PDB file of N, CA and C in Angstrom:
ATOM      1  N   MET A 156      13.649  25.012  16.281  1.00 49.00           N
ATOM      2  CA  MET A 156      14.388  24.234  16.271  1.00 49.00           C
ATOM      3  C   MET A 156      15.343  24.524  15.138  1.00 49.00           C
ATOM      4  N   PRO A 157      17.013  24.365  15.536  1.00 51.00           N
ATOM      5  CA  PRO A 157      18.202  24.837  14.580  1.00 51.00           C
ATOM      6  C   PRO A 157      17.925  23.733  13.105  1.00 51.00           C
ATOM      7  N   LEU A 158      18.594  24.409  12.070  1.00 58.00           N
ATOM      8  CA  LEU A 158      18.384  23.510  10.907  1.00 58.00           C
ATOM      9  C   LEU A 158      19.785  22.784  11.105  1.00 58.00           C
ATOM     10  N   ILE A 159      19.089  21.514  10.681  1.00 58.00           N
ATOM     11  CA  ILE A 159      20.031  20.215  11.016  1.00 58.00           C
ATOM     12  C   ILE A 159      20.783  20.189   9.296  1.00 58.00           C
ATOM     13  N   LEU A 160      21.880  20.220   9.302  1.00 70.00           N
ATOM     14  CA  LEU A 160      22.876  20.053   8.058  1.00 70.00           C
ATOM     15  C   LEU A 160      23.172  18.815   8.043  1.00 70.00           C
ATOM     16  N   ILE A 161      22.862  18.063   6.971  1.00 78.00           N
ATOM     17  CA  ILE A 161      23.321  16.761   6.937  1.00 78.00           C
ATOM     18  C   ILE A 161      24.810  16.722   6.375  1.00 78.00           C
ATOM     19  N   LYS A 162      25.667  16.059   7.068  1.00 85.00           N
ATOM     20  CA  LYS A 162      27.079  15.871   6.334  1.00 85.00           C
ATOM     21  C   LYS A 162      27.306  14.711   6.002  1.00 85.00           C
ATOM     22  N   LEU A 163      27.730  14.426   4.486  1.00 90.00           N
ATOM     23  CA  LEU A 163      28.101  13.041   4.512  1.00 90.00           C
ATOM     24  C   LEU A 163      29.391  12.870   3.996  1.00 90.00           C
ATOM     25  N   PRO A 164      30.028  11.723   4.219  1.00 95.00           N
ATOM     26  CA  PRO A 164      31.487  11.458   3.633  1.00 95.00           C
ATOM     27  C   PRO A 164      31.441  11.636   2.151  1.00 95.00           C
ATOM     28  N   LYS A 165      32.544  12.074   1.807  1.00 96.00           N
ATOM     29  CA  LYS A 165      32.860  12.458   0.316  1.00 96.00           C
ATOM     30  C   LYS A 165      32.580  11.366  -0.721  1.00 96.00           C
ATOM     31  N   GLU A 166      32.747  10.370  -0.088  1.00 97.00           N
ATOM     32  CA  GLU A 166      32.609   9.099  -1.045  1.00 97.00           C
ATOM     33  C   GLU A 166      30.839   8.942  -1.384  1.00 97.00           C
ATOM     34  N   GLN A 167      30.477   9.058  -0.269  1.00 97.00           N
ATOM     35  CA  GLN A 167      28.833   8.929  -0.374  1.00 97.00           C
ATOM     36  C   GLN A 167      28.253  10.073  -1.436  1.00 97.00           C
ATOM     37  N   LYS A 168      28.524  11.443  -0.924  1.00 96.00           N
ATOM     38  CA  LYS A 168      28.235  12.528  -1.727  1.00 96.00           C
ATOM     39  C   LYS A 168      28.581  12.355  -3.176  1.00 96.00           C
ATOM     40  N   ASP A 169      29.909  12.116  -3.522  1.00 97.00           N
ATOM     41  CA  ASP A 169      30.231  11.719  -4.829  1.00 97.00           C
ATOM     42  C   ASP A 169      29.420  10.796  -5.491  1.00 97.00           C
ATOM     43  N   GLN A 170      29.073   9.657  -4.974  1.00 98.00           N
ATOM     44  CA  GLN A 170      27.915   8.708  -5.440  1.00 98.00           C
ATOM     45  C   GLN A 170      26.884   9.508  -5.873  1.00 98.00           C
ATOM     46  N   MET A 171      26.184  10.124  -4.540  1.00 97.00           N
ATOM     47  CA  MET A 171      24.778  10.720  -5.037  1.00 97.00           C
ATOM     48  C   MET A 171      24.864  11.404  -6.492  1.00 97.00           C
ATOM     49  N   ILE A 172      26.252  11.963  -6.395  1.00 98.00           N
ATOM     50  CA  ILE A 172      26.137  13.359  -7.608  1.00 98.00           C
ATOM     51  C   ILE A 172      26.260  12.524  -8.573  1.00 98.00           C
ATOM     52  N   ALA A 173      27.016  11.382  -8.741  1.00 98.00           N
ATOM     53  CA  ALA A 173      27.005  10.526 -10.156  1.00 98.00           C
ATOM     54  C   ALA A 173      25.595  10.210 -10.338  1.00 98.00           C
ATOM     55  N   ARG A 174      24.830   9.567  -9.294  1.00 98.00           N
ATOM     56  CA  ARG A 174      23.552   9.000  -9.415  1.00 98.00           C
ATOM     57  C   ARG A 174      22.587  10.213 -10.143  1.00 98.00           C
ATOM     58  N   VAL A 175      22.574  11.298  -9.506  1.00 98.00           N
ATOM     59  CA  VAL A 175      21.936  12.315 -10.196  1.00 98.00           C
ATOM     60  C   VAL A 175      22.302  12.949 -11.570  1.00 98.00           C
ATOM     61  N   GLN A 176      23.477  12.718 -11.792  1.00 98.00           N
ATOM     62  CA  GLN A 176      23.920  13.064 -13.362  1.00 98.00           C
ATOM     63  C   GLN A 176      23.505  11.915 -14.148  1.00 98.00           C
ATOM     64  N   ASN A 177      23.461  10.380 -13.411  1.00 98.00           N
ATOM     65  CA  ASN A 177      22.888   9.341 -14.557  1.00 98.00           C
ATOM     66  C   ASN A 177      21.445   9.773 -14.788  1.00 98.00           C
ATOM     67  N   PHE A 178      20.885  10.441 -13.573  1.00 98.00           N
ATOM     68  CA  PHE A 178      19.117  10.088 -13.656  1.00 98.00           C
ATOM     69  C   PHE A 178      18.869  11.072 -14.810  1.00 98.00           C
ATOM     70  N   PHE A 179      19.423  12.451 -14.869  1.00 98.00           N
ATOM     71  CA  PHE A 179      19.143  13.511 -15.737  1.00 98.00           C
ATOM     72  C   PHE A 179      19.518  12.687 -17.213  1.00 98.00           C
ATOM     73  N   ALA A 180      20.614  12.209 -17.130  1.00 98.00           N
ATOM     74  CA  ALA A 180      21.000  11.659 -18.509  1.00 98.00           C
ATOM     75  C   ALA A 180      19.923  10.923 -19.114  1.00 98.00           C
ATOM     76  N   GLU A 181      19.773   9.776 -18.099  1.00 98.00           N
ATOM     77  CA  GLU A 181      18.701   8.450 -18.628  1.00 98.00           C
ATOM     78  C   GLU A 181      17.384   8.620 -18.503  1.00 98.00           C
ATOM     79  N   GLU A 182      16.777   9.796 -17.623  1.00 97.00           N
ATOM     80  CA  GLU A 182      15.465  10.116 -17.435  1.00 97.00           C
ATOM     81  C   GLU A 182      14.940  11.355 -18.303  1.00 97.00           C
ATOM     82  N   ARG A 183      15.824  12.108 -18.448  1.00 97.00           N
ATOM     83  CA  ARG A 183      15.266  13.458 -18.963  1.00 97.00           C
ATOM     84  C   ARG A 183      16.106  13.937 -20.217  1.00 97.00           C
ATOM     85  N   SER A 184      17.294  13.140 -20.603  1.00 97.00           N
ATOM     86  CA  SER A 184      17.993  12.991 -21.928  1.00 97.00           C
ATOM     87  C   SER A 184      18.848  14.628 -21.520  1.00 97.00           C
ATOM     88  N   GLU A 185      19.216  14.823 -20.316  1.00 97.00           N
ATOM     89  CA  GLU A 185      20.069  16.246 -20.352  1.00 97.00           C
ATOM     90  C   GLU A 185      21.395  15.870 -19.564  1.00 97.00           C
ATOM     91  N   THR A 186      22.252  16.609 -19.839  1.00 97.00           N
ATOM     92  CA  THR A 186      23.680  16.341 -19.405  1.00 97.00           C
ATOM     93  C   THR A 186      23.763  17.651 -18.243  1.00 97.00           C
ATOM     94  N   ILE A 187      24.252  17.347 -17.048  1.00 97.00           N
ATOM     95  CA  ILE A 187      24.270  18.378 -15.976  1.00 97.00           C
ATOM     96  C   ILE A 187      25.735  18.062 -15.608  1.00 97.00           C
ATOM     97  N   GLY A 188      26.629  19.225 -15.179  1.00 98.00           N
ATOM     98  CA  GLY A 188      27.711  18.994 -14.760  1.00 98.00           C
ATOM     99  C   GLY A 188      27.964  18.579 -13.151  1.00 98.00           C
ATOM    100  N   HIS A 189      29.366  18.192 -12.789  1.00 98.00           N
ATOM    101  CA  HIS A 189      29.480  18.014 -11.417  1.00 98.00           C
ATOM    102  C   HIS A 189      28.840  19.081 -10.330  1.00 98.00           C
ATOM    103  N   ILE A 190      29.068  20.469 -10.853  1.00 98.00           N
ATOM    104  CA  ILE A 190      29.185  21.496  -9.673  1.00 98.00           C
ATOM    105  C   ILE A 190      27.070  21.534  -9.777  1.00 98.00           C
ATOM    106  N   ALA A 191      26.620  21.440 -11.043  1.00 98.00           N
ATOM    107  CA  ALA A 191      24.879  21.531 -10.841  1.00 98.00           C
ATOM    108  C   ALA A 191      24.522  20.151 -10.127  1.00 98.00           C
ATOM    109  N   ALA A 192      24.878  19.118 -10.177  1.00 98.00           N
ATOM    110  CA  ALA A 192      24.561  17.873  -9.825  1.00 98.00           C
ATOM    111  C   ALA A 192      24.512  18.267  -7.868  1.00 98.00           C
ATOM    112  N   GLU A 193      26.058  18.630  -7.611  1.00 97.00           N
ATOM    113  CA  GLU A 193      26.254  18.738  -6.210  1.00 97.00           C
ATOM    114  C   GLU A 193      25.365  19.592  -5.483  1.00 97.00           C
ATOM    115  N   GLN A 194      24.803  20.903  -6.524  1.00 96.00           N
ATOM    116  CA  GLN A 194      23.972  22.149  -5.916  1.00 96.00           C
ATOM    117  C   GLN A 194      22.575  21.282  -5.728  1.00 96.00           C
ATOM    118  N   PHE A 195      22.520  20.390  -6.722  1.00 97.00           N
ATOM    119  CA  PHE A 195      21.029  19.536  -6.691  1.00 97.00           C
ATOM    120  C   PHE A 195      20.922  18.832  -5.553  1.00 97.00           C
ATOM    121  N   VAL A 196      22.013  18.122  -5.344  1.00 96.00           N
ATOM    122  CA  VAL A 196      22.158  17.105  -3.826  1.00 96.00           C
ATOM    123  C   VAL A 196      22.092  17.626  -2.856  1.00 96.00           C
ATOM    124  N   ASP A 197      22.906  19.153  -2.605  1.00 95.00           N
ATOM    125  CA  ASP A 197      22.712  19.907  -1.420  1.00 95.00           C
ATOM    126  C   ASP A 197      21.511  20.477  -1.160  1.00 95.00           C
ATOM    127  N   PHE A 198      20.887  20.699  -2.246  1.00 94.00           N
ATOM    128  CA  PHE A 198      19.317  21.181  -2.198  1.00 94.00           C
ATOM    129  C   PHE A 198      18.517  20.311  -1.692  1.00 94.00           C
ATOM    130  N   MET A 199      18.470  19.207  -2.081  1.00 94.00           N
ATOM    131  CA  MET A 199      17.702  18.271  -1.962  1.00 94.00           C
ATOM    132  C   MET A 199      17.821  17.686  -0.270  1.00 94.00           C
ATOM    133  N   LEU A 200      19.038  17.564   0.027  1.00 93.00           N
ATOM    134  CA  LEU A 200      19.563  17.267   1.391  1.00 93.00           C
ATOM    135  C   LEU A 200      18.848  18.199   2.411  1.00 93.00           C
ATOM    136  N   LYS A 201      19.201  19.408   1.934  1.00 92.00           N
ATOM    137  CA  LYS A 201      18.506  20.631   3.038  1.00 92.00           C
ATOM    138  C   LYS A 201      16.989  20.616   3.019  1.00 92.00           C
ATOM    139  N   GLU A 202      16.535  20.389   1.919  1.00 93.00           N
ATOM    140  CA  GLU A 202      14.859  20.776   2.129  1.00 93.00           C
ATOM    141  C   GLU A 202      14.247  19.238   2.414  1.00 93.00           C
ATOM    142  N   LEU A 203      14.840  18.313   1.731  1.00 93.00           N
ATOM    143  CA  LEU A 203      14.033  16.915   1.892  1.00 93.00           C
ATOM    144  C   LEU A 203      14.596  16.405   3.409  1.00 93.00           C
ATOM    145  N   GLY A 204      15.769  16.644   3.574  1.00 90.00           N
ATOM    146  CA  GLY A 204      16.564  15.803   4.767  1.00 90.00           C
ATOM    147  C   GLY A 204      15.735  15.905   6.179  1.00 90.00           C
ATOM    148  N   PRO A 205      15.082  17.142   6.471  1.00 90.00           N
ATOM    149  CA  PRO A 205      14.696  17.183   7.736  1.00 90.00           C
ATOM    150  C   PRO A 205      13.148  16.192   7.850  1.00 90.00           C
ATOM    151  N   TYR A 206      12.468  15.908   6.721  1.00 94.00           N
ATOM    152  CA  TYR A 206      11.274  15.164   6.610  1.00 94.00           C
ATOM    153  C   TYR A 206      11.944  13.758   6.633  1.00 94.00           C
ATOM    154  N   ILE A 207      12.872  13.364   5.879  1.00 93.00           N
ATOM    155  CA  ILE A 207      13.556  11.901   5.940  1.00 93.00           C
ATOM    156  C   ILE A 207      13.734  11.733   7.557  1.00 93.00           C
ATOM    157  N   TYR A 208      14.860  12.512   7.888  1.00 91.00           N
ATOM    158  CA  TYR A 208      15.240  12.227   9.320  1.00 91.00           C
ATOM    159  C   TYR A 208      13.868  12.383  10.112  1.00 91.00           C
ATOM    160  N   ASN A 209      13.060  13.223  10.237  1.00 95.00           N
ATOM    161  CA  ASN A 209      12.278  12.992  11.266  1.00 95.00           C
ATOM    162  C   ASN A 209      11.276  11.597  10.956  1.00 95.00           C
ATOM    163  N   LYS A 210      11.153  11.218   9.515  1.00 97.00           N
ATOM    164  CA  LYS A 210      10.064   9.877   9.517  1.00 97.00           C
ATOM    165  C   LYS A 210      10.921   8.853   9.995  1.00 97.00           C
ATOM    166  N   ALA A 211      12.327   8.830   9.940  1.00 95.00           N
ATOM    167  CA  ALA A 211      13.388   7.719  10.547  1.00 95.00           C
ATOM    168  C   ALA A 211      13.323   7.899  12.056  1.00 95.00           C
ATOM    169  N   VAL A 212      12.915   9.010  12.694  1.00 96.00           N
ATOM    170  CA  VAL A 212      12.980   8.936  14.049  1.00 96.00           C
ATOM    171  C   VAL A 212      11.812   8.568  14.325  1.00 96.00           C
ATOM    172  N   GLN A 213      10.384   8.779  13.698  1.00 97.00           N
ATOM    173  CA  GLN A 213       9.320   8.082  14.108  1.00 97.00           C
ATOM    174  C   GLN A 213       9.049   6.820  13.750  1.00 97.00           C
ATOM    175  N   ASP A 214       9.863   6.138  13.032  1.00 97.00           N
ATOM    176  CA  ASP A 214       9.770   4.967  12.596  1.00 97.00           C
ATOM    177  C   ASP A 214      10.337   3.885  13.974  1.00 97.00           C
ATOM    178  N   ALA A 215      11.618   4.487  14.073  1.00 97.00           N
ATOM    179  CA  ALA A 215      12.357   4.121  15.351  1.00 97.00           C
ATOM    180  C   ALA A 215      11.752   3.989  16.364  1.00 97.00           C
ATOM    181  N   ARG A 216      10.744   5.334  17.030  1.00 97.00           N
ATOM    182  CA  ARG A 216      10.311   5.377  18.085  1.00 97.00           C
ATOM    183  C   ARG A 216       9.214   4.127  17.926  1.00 97.00           C
ATOM    184  N   GLN A 217       8.422   3.964  17.093  1.00 97.00           N
ATOM    185  CA  GLN A 217       7.389   3.228  16.936  1.00 97.00           C
ATOM    186  C   GLN A 217       8.000   1.841  17.308  1.00 97.00           C
ATOM    187  N   LEU A 218       8.862   1.529  16.464  1.00 96.00           N
ATOM    188  CA  LEU A 218       9.519   0.133  16.565  1.00 96.00           C
ATOM    189  C   LEU A 218      10.077  -0.198  18.028  1.00 96.00           C
ATOM    190  N   LEU A 219      10.554   0.785  18.852  1.00 96.00           N
ATOM    191  CA  LEU A 219      10.850   0.588  20.229  1.00 96.00           C
ATOM    192  C   LEU A 219       9.845   0.451  20.932  1.00 96.00           C
ATOM    193  N   LEU A 220       8.706   1.278  20.687  1.00 95.00           N
ATOM    194  CA  LEU A 220       7.199   1.118  21.657  1.00 95.00           C
ATOM    195  C   LEU A 220       6.876  -0.491  21.485  1.00 95.00           C
ATOM    196  N   GLN A 221       7.043  -0.902  19.936  1.00 94.00           N
ATOM    197  CA  GLN A 221       6.564  -2.278  20.034  1.00 94.00           C
ATOM    198  C   GLN A 221       7.673  -3.429  20.570  1.00 94.00           C
ATOM    199  N   GLN A 222       8.674  -3.227  20.672  1.00 95.00           N
ATOM    200  CA  GLN A 222       9.528  -3.990  21.352  1.00 95.00           C
ATOM    201  C   GLN A 222       9.432  -4.170  22.615  1.00 95.00           C
ATOM    202  N   MET A 223       9.171  -2.672  23.451  1.00 94.00           N
ATOM    203  CA  MET A 223       9.113  -2.634  24.739  1.00 94.00           C
ATOM    204  C   MET A 223       7.741  -3.507  25.201  1.00 94.00           C
ATOM    205  N   ALA A 224       6.469  -3.026  24.512  1.00 92.00           N
ATOM    206  CA  ALA A 224       5.497  -3.812  24.786  1.00 92.00           C
ATOM    207  C   ALA A 224       5.820  -5.367  24.888  1.00 92.00           C
ATOM    208  N   SER A 225       6.384  -5.975  23.774  1.00 92.00           N
ATOM    209  CA  SER A 225       6.907  -7.120  23.735  1.00 92.00           C
ATOM    210  C   SER A 225       7.460  -7.757  25.054  1.00 92.00           C
ATOM    211  N   LEU A 226       8.681  -6.879  25.286  1.00 92.00           N
ATOM    212  CA  LEU A 226       9.467  -7.530  26.509  1.00 92.00           C
ATOM    213  C   LEU A 226       8.436  -7.241  27.919  1.00 92.00           C
ATOM    214  N   GLU A 227       7.689  -6.203  27.902  1.00 89.00           N
ATOM    215  CA  GLU A 227       6.797  -6.260  29.118  1.00 89.00           C
ATOM    216  C   GLU A 227       5.856  -7.286  29.337  1.00 89.00           C
ATOM    217  N   ASP A 228       5.558  -7.892  28.070  1.00 86.00           N
ATOM    218  CA  ASP A 228       4.774  -9.114  27.929  1.00 86.00           C
ATOM    219  C   ASP A 228       5.593 -10.305  28.247  1.00 86.00           C
ATOM    220  N   GLU A 229       6.742 -10.377  27.916  1.00 89.00           N
ATOM    221  CA  GLU A 229       7.498 -11.375  28.123  1.00 89.00           C
ATOM    222  C   GLU A 229       8.062 -11.361  29.519  1.00 89.00           C
ATOM    223  N   LEU A 230       8.227 -10.372  30.225  1.00 89.00           N
ATOM    224  CA  LEU A 230       8.683  -9.939  31.507  1.00 89.00           C
ATOM    225  C   LEU A 230       7.635 -10.595  32.730  1.00 89.00           C
ATOM    226  N   HIS A 231       6.186 -10.089  32.218  1.00 86.00           N
ATOM    227  CA  HIS A 231       5.014 -10.458  32.967  1.00 86.00           C
ATOM    228  C   HIS A 231       5.060 -12.126  32.908  1.00 86.00           C
ATOM    229  N   SER A 232       5.355 -12.879  31.852  1.00 88.00           N
ATOM    230  CA  SER A 232       5.540 -14.177  31.736  1.00 88.00           C
ATOM    231  C   SER A 232       6.325 -15.106  32.619  1.00 88.00           C
ATOM    232  N   LEU A 233       7.200 -14.388  33.025  1.00 88.00           N
ATOM    233  CA  LEU A 233       8.113 -14.774  33.846  1.00 88.00           C
ATOM    234  C   LEU A 233       8.066 -14.623  35.185  1.00 88.00           C
ATOM    235  N   GLU A 234       7.087 -14.055  35.516  1.00 88.00           N
ATOM    236  CA  GLU A 234       6.741 -13.871  37.006  1.00 88.00           C
ATOM    237  C   GLU A 234       6.068 -15.199  37.346  1.00 88.00           C
ATOM    238  N   LYS A 235       6.585 -15.489  38.937  1.00 89.00           N
ATOM    239  CA  LYS A 235       6.107 -16.886  39.593  1.00 89.00           C
ATOM    240  C   LYS A 235       4.705 -16.419  40.249  1.00 89.00           C
ATOM    241  N   PRO A 236       4.016 -17.250  40.242  1.00 87.00           N
ATOM    242  CA  PRO A 236       2.556 -17.331  41.015  1.00 87.00           C
ATOM    243  C   PRO A 236       2.966 -17.318  42.354  1.00 87.00           C
ATOM    244  N   ILE A 237       2.073 -16.179  43.108  1.00 90.00           N
ATOM    245  CA  ILE A 237       2.176 -16.209  44.534  1.00 90.00           C
ATOM    246  C   ILE A 237       1.184 -17.005  45.114  1.00 90.00           C
ATOM    247  N   LYS A 238       1.174 -17.943  46.221  1.00 87.00           N
ATOM    248  CA  LYS A 238       0.042 -18.474  46.627  1.00 87.00           C
ATOM    249  C   LYS A 238      -0.373 -18.218  47.899  1.00 87.00           C
TER     250      LYS A 238
END
């Protein structure tokens, strides 16, 4: 399976970078620069992104299966009895 690279809009990535910088400042009392935070975000997207993506696909699949089962039940209830 080919590596899936997650591309984010610049605004979203900038928000993530700022949040990483805030996390390091608040939780670890460390200051990291923009480049270090961006590298951290890129690393996390590369390493964790496929796991999160796969989990989302599994959740979507499960939801669709549940909805299809419900739809099938509803369709059966619409059938007219044959005498």
